PDB file of C-alpha atoms in Angstrom:
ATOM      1  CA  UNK A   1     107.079  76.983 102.290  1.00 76.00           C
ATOM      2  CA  UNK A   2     107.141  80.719 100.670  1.00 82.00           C
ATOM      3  CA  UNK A   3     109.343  80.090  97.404  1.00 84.00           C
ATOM      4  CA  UNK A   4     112.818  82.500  97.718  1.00 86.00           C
ATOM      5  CA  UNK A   5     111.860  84.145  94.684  1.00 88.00           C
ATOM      6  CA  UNK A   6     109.308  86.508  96.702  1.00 89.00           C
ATOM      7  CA  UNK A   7     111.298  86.965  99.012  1.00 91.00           C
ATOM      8  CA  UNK A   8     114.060  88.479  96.181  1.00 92.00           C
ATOM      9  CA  UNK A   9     111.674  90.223  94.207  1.00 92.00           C
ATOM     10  CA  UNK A  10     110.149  91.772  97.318  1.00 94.00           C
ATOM     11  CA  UNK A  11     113.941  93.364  97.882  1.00 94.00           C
ATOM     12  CA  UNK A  12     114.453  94.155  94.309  1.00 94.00           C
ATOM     13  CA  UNK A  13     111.231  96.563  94.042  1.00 94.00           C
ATOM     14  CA  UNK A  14     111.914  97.794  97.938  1.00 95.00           C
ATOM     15  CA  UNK A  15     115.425  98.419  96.007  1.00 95.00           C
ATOM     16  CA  UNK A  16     114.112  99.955  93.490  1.00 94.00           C
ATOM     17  CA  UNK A  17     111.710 102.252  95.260  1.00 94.00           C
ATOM     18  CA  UNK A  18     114.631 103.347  97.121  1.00 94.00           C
ATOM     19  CA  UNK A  19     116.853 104.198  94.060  1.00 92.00           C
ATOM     20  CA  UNK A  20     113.762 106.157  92.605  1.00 91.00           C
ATOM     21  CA  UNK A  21     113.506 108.209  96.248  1.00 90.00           C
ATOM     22  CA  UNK A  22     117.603 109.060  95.546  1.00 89.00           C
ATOM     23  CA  UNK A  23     116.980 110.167  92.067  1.00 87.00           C
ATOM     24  CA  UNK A  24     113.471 111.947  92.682  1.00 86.00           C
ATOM     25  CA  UNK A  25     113.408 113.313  95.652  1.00 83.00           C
ATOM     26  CA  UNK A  26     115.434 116.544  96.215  1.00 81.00           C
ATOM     27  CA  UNK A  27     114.922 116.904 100.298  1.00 82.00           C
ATOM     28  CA  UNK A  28     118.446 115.401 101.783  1.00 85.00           C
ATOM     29  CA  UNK A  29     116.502 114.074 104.570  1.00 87.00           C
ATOM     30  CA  UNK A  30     114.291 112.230 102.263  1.00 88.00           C
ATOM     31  CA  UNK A  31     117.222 111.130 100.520  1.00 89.00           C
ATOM     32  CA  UNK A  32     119.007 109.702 103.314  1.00 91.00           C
ATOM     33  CA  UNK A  33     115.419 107.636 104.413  1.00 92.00           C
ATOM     34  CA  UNK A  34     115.485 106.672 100.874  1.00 93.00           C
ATOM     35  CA  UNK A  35     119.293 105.095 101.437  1.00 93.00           C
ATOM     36  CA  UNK A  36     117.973 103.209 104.172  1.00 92.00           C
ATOM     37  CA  UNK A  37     115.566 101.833 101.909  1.00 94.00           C
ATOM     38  CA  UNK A  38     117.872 100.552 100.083  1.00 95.00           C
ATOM     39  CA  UNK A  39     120.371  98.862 102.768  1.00 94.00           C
ATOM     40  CA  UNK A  40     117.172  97.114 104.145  1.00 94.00           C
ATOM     41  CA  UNK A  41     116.139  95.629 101.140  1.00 95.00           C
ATOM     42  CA  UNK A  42     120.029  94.263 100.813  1.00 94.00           C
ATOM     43  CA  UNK A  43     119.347  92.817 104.545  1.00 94.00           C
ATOM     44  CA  UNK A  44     115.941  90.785 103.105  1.00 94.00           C
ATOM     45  CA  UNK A  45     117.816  89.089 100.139  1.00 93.00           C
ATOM     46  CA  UNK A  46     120.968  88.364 102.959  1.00 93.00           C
ATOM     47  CA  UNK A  47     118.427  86.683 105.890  1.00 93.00           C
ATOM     48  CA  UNK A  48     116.573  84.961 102.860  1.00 92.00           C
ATOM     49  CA  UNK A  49     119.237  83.256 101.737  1.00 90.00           C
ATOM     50  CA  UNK A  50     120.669  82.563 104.805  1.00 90.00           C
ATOM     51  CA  UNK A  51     117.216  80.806 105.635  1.00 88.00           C
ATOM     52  CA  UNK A  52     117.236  78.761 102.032  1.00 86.00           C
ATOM     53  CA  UNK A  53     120.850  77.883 101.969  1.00 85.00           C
ATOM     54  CA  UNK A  54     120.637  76.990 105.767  1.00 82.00           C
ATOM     55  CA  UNK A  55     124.012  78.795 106.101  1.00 83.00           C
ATOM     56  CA  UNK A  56     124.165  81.402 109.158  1.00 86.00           C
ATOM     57  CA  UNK A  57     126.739  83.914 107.156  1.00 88.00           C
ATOM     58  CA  UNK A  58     124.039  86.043 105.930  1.00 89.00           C
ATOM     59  CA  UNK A  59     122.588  86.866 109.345  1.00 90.00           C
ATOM     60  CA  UNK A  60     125.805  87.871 110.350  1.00 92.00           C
ATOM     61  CA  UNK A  61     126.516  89.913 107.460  1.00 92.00           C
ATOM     62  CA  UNK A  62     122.885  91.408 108.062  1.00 93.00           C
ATOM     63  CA  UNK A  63     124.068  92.485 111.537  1.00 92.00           C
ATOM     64  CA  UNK A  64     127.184  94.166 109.959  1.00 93.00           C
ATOM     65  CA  UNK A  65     124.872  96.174 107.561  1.00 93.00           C
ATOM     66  CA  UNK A  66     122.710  97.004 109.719  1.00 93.00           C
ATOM     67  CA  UNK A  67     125.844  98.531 112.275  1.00 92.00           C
ATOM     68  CA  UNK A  68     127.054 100.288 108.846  1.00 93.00           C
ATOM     69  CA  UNK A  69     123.798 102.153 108.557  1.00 92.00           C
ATOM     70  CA  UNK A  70     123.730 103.250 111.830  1.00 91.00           C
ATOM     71  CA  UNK A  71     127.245 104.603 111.626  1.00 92.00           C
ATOM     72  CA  UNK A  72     126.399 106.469 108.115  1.00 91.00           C
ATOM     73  CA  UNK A  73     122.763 108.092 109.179  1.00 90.00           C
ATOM     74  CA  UNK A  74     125.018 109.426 112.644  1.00 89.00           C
ATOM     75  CA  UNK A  75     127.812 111.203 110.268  1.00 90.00           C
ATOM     76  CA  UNK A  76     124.882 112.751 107.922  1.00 89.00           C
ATOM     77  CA  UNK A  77     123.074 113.803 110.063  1.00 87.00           C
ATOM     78  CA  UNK A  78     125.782 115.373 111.956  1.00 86.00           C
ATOM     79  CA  UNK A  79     126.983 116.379 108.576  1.00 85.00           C
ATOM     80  CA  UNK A  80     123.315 118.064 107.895  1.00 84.00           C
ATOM     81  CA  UNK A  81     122.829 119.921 111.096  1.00 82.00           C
ATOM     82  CA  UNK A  82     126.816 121.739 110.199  1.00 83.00           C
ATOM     83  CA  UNK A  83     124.634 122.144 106.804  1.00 82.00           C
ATOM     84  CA  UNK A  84     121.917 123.690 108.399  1.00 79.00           C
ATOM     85  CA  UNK A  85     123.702 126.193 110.937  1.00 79.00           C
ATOM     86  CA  UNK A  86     125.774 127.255 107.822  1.00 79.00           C
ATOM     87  CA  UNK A  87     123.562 127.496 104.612  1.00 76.00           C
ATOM     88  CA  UNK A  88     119.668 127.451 105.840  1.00 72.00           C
ATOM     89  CA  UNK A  89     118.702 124.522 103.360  1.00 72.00           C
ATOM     90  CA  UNK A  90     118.353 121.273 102.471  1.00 73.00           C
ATOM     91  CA  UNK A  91     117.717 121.097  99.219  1.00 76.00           C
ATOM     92  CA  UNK A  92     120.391 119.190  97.399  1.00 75.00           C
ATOM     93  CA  UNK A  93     120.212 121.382  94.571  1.00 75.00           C
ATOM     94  CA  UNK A  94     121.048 124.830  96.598  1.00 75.00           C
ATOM     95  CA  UNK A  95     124.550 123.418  97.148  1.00 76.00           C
ATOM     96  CA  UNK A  96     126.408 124.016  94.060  1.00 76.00           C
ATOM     97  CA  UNK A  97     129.312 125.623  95.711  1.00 76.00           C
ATOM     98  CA  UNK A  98     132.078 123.487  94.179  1.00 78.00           C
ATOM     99  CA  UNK A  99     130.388 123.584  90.805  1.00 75.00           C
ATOM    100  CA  UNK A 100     132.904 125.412  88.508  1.00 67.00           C
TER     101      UNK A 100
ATOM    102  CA  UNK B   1     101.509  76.447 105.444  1.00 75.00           C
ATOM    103  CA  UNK B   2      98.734  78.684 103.994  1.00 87.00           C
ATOM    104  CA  UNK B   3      99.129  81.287 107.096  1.00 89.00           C
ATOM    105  CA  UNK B   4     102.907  81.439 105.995  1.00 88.00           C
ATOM    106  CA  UNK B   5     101.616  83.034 102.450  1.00 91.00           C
ATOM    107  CA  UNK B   6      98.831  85.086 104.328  1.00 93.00           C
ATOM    108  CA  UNK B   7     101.399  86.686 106.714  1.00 93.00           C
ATOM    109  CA  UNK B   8     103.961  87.108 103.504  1.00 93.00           C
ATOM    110  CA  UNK B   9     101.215  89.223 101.358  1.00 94.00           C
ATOM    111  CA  UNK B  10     100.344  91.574 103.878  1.00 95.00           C
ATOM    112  CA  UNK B  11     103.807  92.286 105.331  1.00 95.00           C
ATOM    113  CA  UNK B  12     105.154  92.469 101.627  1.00 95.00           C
ATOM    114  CA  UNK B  13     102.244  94.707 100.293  1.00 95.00           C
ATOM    115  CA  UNK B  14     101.857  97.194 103.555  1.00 96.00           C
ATOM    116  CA  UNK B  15     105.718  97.275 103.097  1.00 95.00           C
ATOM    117  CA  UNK B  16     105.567  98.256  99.496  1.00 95.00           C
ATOM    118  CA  UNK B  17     102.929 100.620 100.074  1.00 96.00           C
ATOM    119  CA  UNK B  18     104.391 102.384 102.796  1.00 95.00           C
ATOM    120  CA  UNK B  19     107.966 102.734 100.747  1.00 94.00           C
ATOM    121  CA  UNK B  20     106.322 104.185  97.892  1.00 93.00           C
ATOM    122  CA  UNK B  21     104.550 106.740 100.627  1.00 92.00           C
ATOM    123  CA  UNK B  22     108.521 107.542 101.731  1.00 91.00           C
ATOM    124  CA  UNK B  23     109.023 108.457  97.651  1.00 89.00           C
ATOM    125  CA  UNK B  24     105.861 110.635  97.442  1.00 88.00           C
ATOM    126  CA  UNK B  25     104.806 111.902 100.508  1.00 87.00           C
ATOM    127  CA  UNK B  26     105.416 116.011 100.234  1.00 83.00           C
ATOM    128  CA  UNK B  27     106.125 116.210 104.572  1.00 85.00           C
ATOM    129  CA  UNK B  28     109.237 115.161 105.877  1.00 86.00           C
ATOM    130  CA  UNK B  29     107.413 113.630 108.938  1.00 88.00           C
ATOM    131  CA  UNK B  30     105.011 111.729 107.178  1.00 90.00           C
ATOM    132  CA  UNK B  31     107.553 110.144 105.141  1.00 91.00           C
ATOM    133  CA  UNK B  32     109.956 109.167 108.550  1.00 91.00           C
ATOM    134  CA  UNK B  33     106.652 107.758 109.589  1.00 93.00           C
ATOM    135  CA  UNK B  34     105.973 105.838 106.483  1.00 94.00           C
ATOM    136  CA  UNK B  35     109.927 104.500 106.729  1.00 94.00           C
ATOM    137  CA  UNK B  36     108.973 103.178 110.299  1.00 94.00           C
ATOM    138  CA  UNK B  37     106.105 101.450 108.666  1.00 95.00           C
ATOM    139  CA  UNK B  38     107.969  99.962 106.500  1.00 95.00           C
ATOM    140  CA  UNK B  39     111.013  98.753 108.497  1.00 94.00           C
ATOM    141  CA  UNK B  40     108.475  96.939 111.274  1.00 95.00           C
ATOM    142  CA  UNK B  41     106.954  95.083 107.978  1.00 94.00           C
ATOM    143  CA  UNK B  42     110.680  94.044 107.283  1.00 95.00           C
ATOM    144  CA  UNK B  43     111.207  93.020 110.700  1.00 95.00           C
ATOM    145  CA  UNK B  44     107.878  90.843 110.362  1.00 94.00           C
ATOM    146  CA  UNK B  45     109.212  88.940 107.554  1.00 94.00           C
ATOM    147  CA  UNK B  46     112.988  88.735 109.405  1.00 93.00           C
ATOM    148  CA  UNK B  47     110.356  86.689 111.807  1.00 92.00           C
ATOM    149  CA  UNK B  48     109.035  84.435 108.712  1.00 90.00           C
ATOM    150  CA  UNK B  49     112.517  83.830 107.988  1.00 89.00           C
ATOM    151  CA  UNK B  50     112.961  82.047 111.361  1.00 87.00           C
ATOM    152  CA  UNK B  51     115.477  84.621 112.286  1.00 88.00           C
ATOM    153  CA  UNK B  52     114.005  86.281 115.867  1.00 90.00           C
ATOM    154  CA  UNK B  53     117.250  88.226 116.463  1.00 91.00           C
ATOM    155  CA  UNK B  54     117.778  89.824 113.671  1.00 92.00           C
ATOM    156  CA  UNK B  55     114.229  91.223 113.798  1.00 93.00           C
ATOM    157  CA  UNK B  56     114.837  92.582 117.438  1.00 93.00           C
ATOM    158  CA  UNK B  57     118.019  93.877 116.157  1.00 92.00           C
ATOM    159  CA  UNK B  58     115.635  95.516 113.262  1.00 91.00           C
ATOM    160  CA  UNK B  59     113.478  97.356 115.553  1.00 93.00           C
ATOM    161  CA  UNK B  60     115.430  98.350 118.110  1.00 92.00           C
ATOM    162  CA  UNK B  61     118.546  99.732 115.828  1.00 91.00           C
ATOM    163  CA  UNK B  62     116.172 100.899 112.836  1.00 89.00           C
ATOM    164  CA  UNK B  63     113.148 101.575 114.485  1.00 89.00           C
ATOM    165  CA  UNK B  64     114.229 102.882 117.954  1.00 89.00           C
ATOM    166  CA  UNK B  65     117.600 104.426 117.137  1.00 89.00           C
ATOM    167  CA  UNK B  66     118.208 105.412 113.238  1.00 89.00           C
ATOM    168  CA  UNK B  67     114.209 106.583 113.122  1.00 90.00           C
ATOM    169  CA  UNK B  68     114.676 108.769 116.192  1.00 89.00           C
ATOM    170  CA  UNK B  69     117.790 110.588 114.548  1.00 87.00           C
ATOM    171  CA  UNK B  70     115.837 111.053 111.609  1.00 88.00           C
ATOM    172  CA  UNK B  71     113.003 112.575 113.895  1.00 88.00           C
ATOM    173  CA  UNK B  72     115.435 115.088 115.024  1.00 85.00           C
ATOM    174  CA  UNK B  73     116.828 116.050 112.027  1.00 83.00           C
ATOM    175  CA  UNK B  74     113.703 116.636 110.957  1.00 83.00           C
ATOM    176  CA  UNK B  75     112.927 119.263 113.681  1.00 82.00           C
ATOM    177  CA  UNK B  76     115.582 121.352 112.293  1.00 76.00           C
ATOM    178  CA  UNK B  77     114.255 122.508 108.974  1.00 73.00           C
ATOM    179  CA  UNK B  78     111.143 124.077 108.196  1.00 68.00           C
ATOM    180  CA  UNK B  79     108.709 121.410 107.644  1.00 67.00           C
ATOM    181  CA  UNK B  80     106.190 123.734 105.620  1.00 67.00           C
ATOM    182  CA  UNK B  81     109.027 124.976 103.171  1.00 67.00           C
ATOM    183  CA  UNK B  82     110.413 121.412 102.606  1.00 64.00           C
ATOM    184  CA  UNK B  83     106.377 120.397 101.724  1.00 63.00           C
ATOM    185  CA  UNK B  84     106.483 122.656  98.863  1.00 62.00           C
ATOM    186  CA  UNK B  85     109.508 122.003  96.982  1.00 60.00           C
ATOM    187  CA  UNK B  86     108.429 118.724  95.623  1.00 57.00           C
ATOM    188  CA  UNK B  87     109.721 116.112  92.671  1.00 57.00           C
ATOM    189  CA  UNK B  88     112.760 117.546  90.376  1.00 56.00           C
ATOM    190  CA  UNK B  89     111.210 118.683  87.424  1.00 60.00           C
ATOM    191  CA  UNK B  90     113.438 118.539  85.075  1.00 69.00           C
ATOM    192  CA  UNK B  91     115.065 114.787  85.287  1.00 73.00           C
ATOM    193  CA  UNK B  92     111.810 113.182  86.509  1.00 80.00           C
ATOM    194  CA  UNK B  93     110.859 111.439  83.443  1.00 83.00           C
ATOM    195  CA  UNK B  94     114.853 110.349  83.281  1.00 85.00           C
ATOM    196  CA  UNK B  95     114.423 108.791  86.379  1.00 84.00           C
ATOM    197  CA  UNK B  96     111.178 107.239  86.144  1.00 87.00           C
ATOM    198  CA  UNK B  97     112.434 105.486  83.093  1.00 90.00           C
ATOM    199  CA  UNK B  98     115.655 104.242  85.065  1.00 89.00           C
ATOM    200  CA  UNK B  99     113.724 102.887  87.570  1.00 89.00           C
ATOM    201  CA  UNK B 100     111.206 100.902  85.143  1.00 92.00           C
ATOM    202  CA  UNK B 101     114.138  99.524  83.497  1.00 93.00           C
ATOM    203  CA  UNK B 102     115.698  98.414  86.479  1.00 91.00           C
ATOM    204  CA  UNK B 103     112.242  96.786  88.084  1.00 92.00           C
ATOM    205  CA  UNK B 104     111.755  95.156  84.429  1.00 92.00           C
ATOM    206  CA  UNK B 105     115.387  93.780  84.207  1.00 90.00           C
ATOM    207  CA  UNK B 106     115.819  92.727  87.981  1.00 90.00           C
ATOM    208  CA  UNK B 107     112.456  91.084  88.099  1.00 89.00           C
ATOM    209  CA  UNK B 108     113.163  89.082  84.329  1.00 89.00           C
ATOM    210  CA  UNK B 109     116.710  87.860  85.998  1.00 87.00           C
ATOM    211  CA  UNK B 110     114.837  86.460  89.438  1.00 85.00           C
ATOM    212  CA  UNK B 111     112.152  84.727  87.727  1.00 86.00           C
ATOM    213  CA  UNK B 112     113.878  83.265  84.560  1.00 86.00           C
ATOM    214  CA  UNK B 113     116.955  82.296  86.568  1.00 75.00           C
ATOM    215  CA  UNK B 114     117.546  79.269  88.479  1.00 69.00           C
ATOM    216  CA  UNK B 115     116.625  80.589  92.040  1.00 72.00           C
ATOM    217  CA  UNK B 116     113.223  78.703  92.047  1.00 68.00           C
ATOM    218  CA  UNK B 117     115.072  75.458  92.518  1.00 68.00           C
ATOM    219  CA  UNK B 118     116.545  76.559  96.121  1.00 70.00           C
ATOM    220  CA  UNK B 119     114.610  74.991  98.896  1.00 69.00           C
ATOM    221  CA  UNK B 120     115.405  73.811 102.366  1.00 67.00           C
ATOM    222  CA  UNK B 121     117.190  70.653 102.785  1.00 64.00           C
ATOM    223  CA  UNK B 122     115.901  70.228 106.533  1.00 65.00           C
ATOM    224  CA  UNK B 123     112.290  70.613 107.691  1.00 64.00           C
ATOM    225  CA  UNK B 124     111.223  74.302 107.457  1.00 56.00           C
ATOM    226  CA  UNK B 125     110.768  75.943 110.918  1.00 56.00           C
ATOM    227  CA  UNK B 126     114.141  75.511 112.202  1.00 66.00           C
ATOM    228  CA  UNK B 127     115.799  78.526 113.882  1.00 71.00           C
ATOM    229  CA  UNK B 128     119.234  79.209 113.962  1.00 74.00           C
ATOM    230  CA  UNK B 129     119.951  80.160 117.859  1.00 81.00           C
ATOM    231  CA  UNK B 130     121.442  83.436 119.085  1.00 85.00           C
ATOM    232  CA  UNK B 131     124.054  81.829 121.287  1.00 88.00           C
ATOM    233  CA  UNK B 132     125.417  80.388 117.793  1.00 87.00           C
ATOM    234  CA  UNK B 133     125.148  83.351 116.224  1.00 88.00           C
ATOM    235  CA  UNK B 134     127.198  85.124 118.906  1.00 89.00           C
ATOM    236  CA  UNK B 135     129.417  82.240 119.117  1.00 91.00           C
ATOM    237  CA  UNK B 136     130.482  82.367 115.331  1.00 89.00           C
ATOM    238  CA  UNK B 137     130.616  86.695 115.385  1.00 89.00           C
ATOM    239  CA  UNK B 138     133.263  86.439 118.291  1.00 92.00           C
ATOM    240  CA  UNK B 139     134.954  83.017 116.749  1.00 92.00           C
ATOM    241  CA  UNK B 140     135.538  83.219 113.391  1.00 91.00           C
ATOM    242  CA  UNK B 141     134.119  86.694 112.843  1.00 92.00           C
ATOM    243  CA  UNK B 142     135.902  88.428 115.537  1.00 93.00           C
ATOM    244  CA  UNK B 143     138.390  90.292 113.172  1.00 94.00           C
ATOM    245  CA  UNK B 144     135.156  92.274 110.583  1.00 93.00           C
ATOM    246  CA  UNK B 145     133.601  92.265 114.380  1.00 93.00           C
ATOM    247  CA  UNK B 146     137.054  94.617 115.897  1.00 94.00           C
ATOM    248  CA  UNK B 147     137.229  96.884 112.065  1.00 94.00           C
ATOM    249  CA  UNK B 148     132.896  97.206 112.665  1.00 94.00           C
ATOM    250  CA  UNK B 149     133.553  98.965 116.146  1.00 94.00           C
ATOM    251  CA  UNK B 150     136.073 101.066 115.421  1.00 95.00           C
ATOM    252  CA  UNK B 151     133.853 102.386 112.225  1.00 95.00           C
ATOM    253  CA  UNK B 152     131.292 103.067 114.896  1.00 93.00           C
ATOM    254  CA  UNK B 153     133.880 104.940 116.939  1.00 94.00           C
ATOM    255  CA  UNK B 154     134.976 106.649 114.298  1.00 94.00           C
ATOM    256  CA  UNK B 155     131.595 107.514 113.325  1.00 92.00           C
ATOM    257  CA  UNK B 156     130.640 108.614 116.903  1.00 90.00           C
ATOM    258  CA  UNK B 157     133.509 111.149 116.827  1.00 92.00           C
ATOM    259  CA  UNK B 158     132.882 112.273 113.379  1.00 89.00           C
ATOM    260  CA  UNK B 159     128.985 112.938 114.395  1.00 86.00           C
ATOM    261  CA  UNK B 160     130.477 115.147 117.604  1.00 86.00           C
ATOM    262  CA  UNK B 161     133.064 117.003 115.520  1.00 86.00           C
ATOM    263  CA  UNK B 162     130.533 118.250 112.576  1.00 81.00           C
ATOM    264  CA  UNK B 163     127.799 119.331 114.562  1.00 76.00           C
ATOM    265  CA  UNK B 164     129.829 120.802 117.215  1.00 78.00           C
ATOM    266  CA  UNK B 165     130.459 125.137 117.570  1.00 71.00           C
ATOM    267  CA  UNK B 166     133.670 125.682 115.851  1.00 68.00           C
ATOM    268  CA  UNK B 167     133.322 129.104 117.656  1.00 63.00           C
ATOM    269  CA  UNK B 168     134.893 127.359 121.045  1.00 58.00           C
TER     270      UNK B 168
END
C-alpha cells in the first residue's frame, strides 16, 4: 500500500507550484490556472485521507471544493472579459487604478 | 502491490512536470493545456485512492467545464502580446525564496511528523460506493449541500451581470 506521506507531499509541492504561479506569473489568466492548482492539490490531501482514515467526509468535502472552484473561475472570468472590454489588458500590474 | 507504486510515480511525476509547465510556459494556451495535463494525472490518482466518483467528477467539472472557460478566456486577449511579457522582474528572486522556504518547511513537517503511522485498518482496495456518498450529501449534509447551490446561483448571476453590455 502507497504510504500517505506521498500522497501529502505530492499536494504540498503541487501547492507550492501553484503559490509560485500566483506570485510569478503576472498574466491573470495564468494566475487564475495557477489558483486551481492550488484547490486541487487541497482535494489530493482531502481524498487521501479520506482513503487512510476510512472516513467518507473528505470525499464529500472534495465535492464541495471542487463546486467552489467552479463557481469562482465563472465570476473571474466574467469579471475578466468586463476587464477586457474596458481596459485592453491583462496584466495584473496595468491595473493600479485604486493605487493612491 | 508493486503496480500500485508504478502507477503512483508516473501520475505524480507527469503531474509535477506538467504544473511546473503551467508556471513557465510563456503562451497562455500551452499553459491551459499543461493544467489539463495535470488535472487528468490528479484524477488518476483520485482512482488509486479507490475513489471512482470523485475522479469522474474531476474530469468532467475540471477537465470538461472549468478548462473550457479557461479556453475561452483565453481567445479574448492577444496570445502573442501575453507571450512576451514574461516573469516579474523585480520580486522574482522574493518569490523564489518564498516558495523554497515553504517546499523546505512543508516537506520537514510531513516527513518528521507522525503521518507515517496512518494505515488502513481494513484490507486496502475497498471502495466507498456512490449511492453512500449521495446518501450521506442529502442526509446529514443536506444543509452545506442547500448554502453550495445557492453560491452557484449566485455565481451564475454574477458571471451574466459582469460580462453583460451595460449599454442596454
Amino acid at each position: 500500500m502507497i504510504p500517505l506521506t506521498w500522497f501529502v507531499a505530492l499536494s504540498a509541492i503541487l501547492f507550492i507550484i501553484g503559490i509560485s504561479g500566483v506570485l510569478l506569473r503576472r498574466n491573470l489568466i495564468v494566475m487564475l490556472m495557477s489558483l486551481e492548482l492550488i484547490l486541487n492539490s487541497v482535494n489530493i490531501n482531502f481524498v487521501a485521507f479520506s482513503y487512510y482514515l476510512e472516513d467518507m467526509t473528505g470525499q464529500l468535502f472534495a465535492i464541495f471544493t471542487i463546486t467552489i472552484a467552479a463557481c469562482e473561475v465563472a465570476v473571474a472570468l466574467g469579471i475578466l472579459i468586463a476587464l477586457v472590454k474596458n481596459r485592453r489588458t491583462f496584466n495584473a500590474d496595468d491595473l493600479d487604478t485604486l493605487k493612491g | 502491490m508493486i503496480v500500485e507504486y508504478i502507477l503512483f510515480i508516473i501520475f505524480a511525476v507527469v503531474a509535477i512536470v506538467s504544473a511546473g509547465c503551467v508556471v513557465t510556459l510563456r503562451n497562455p494556451v500551452h499553459c491551459a493545456v499543461a493544467l489539463i495535463i495535470t488535472l487528468l494525472q490528479i484524477a488518476a490518482l483520485f482512482l488509486l485512492l479507490r475513489s471512482p466518483f470523485l475522479a469522474v467528477v474531476q474530469v468532467f467539472i475540471y477537465v470538461g467545464a472549468v478548462m473550457v472557460l479557461f479556453l475561452f478566456a483565453v481567445f479574448l486577449i492577444d496570445v502573442k502580446k501575453a507571450a512576451m511579457d514574461m516573469f516579474k522582474p523585480k520580486y522574482r528572486a522574493l518569490a523564489y525564496i518564498v516558495a523554497l522556504i515553504l517546499l523546505v518547511e512543508s516537506l520537514f513537517v510531513i516527513f518528521s511528523g507522525g503521518i507515517q503511522e496512518l494505515t488502513r485498518i481494513t484490507e486496502a482496495g475497498a471502495e466507498v460506493k456512490v449511492e453512500v456518498i449521495g446518501r450521506t450529501l442529502f442526509t446529514s449534509y443536506i444543509f452545506p449541500f442547500e448554502i453550495v447551490s445557492v453560491v452557484l446561483l449566485a455565481a451564475m448571476v454574477g458571471a451574466i451581470v459582469m460580462a453583460r453590455d451595460k449599454k442596454e
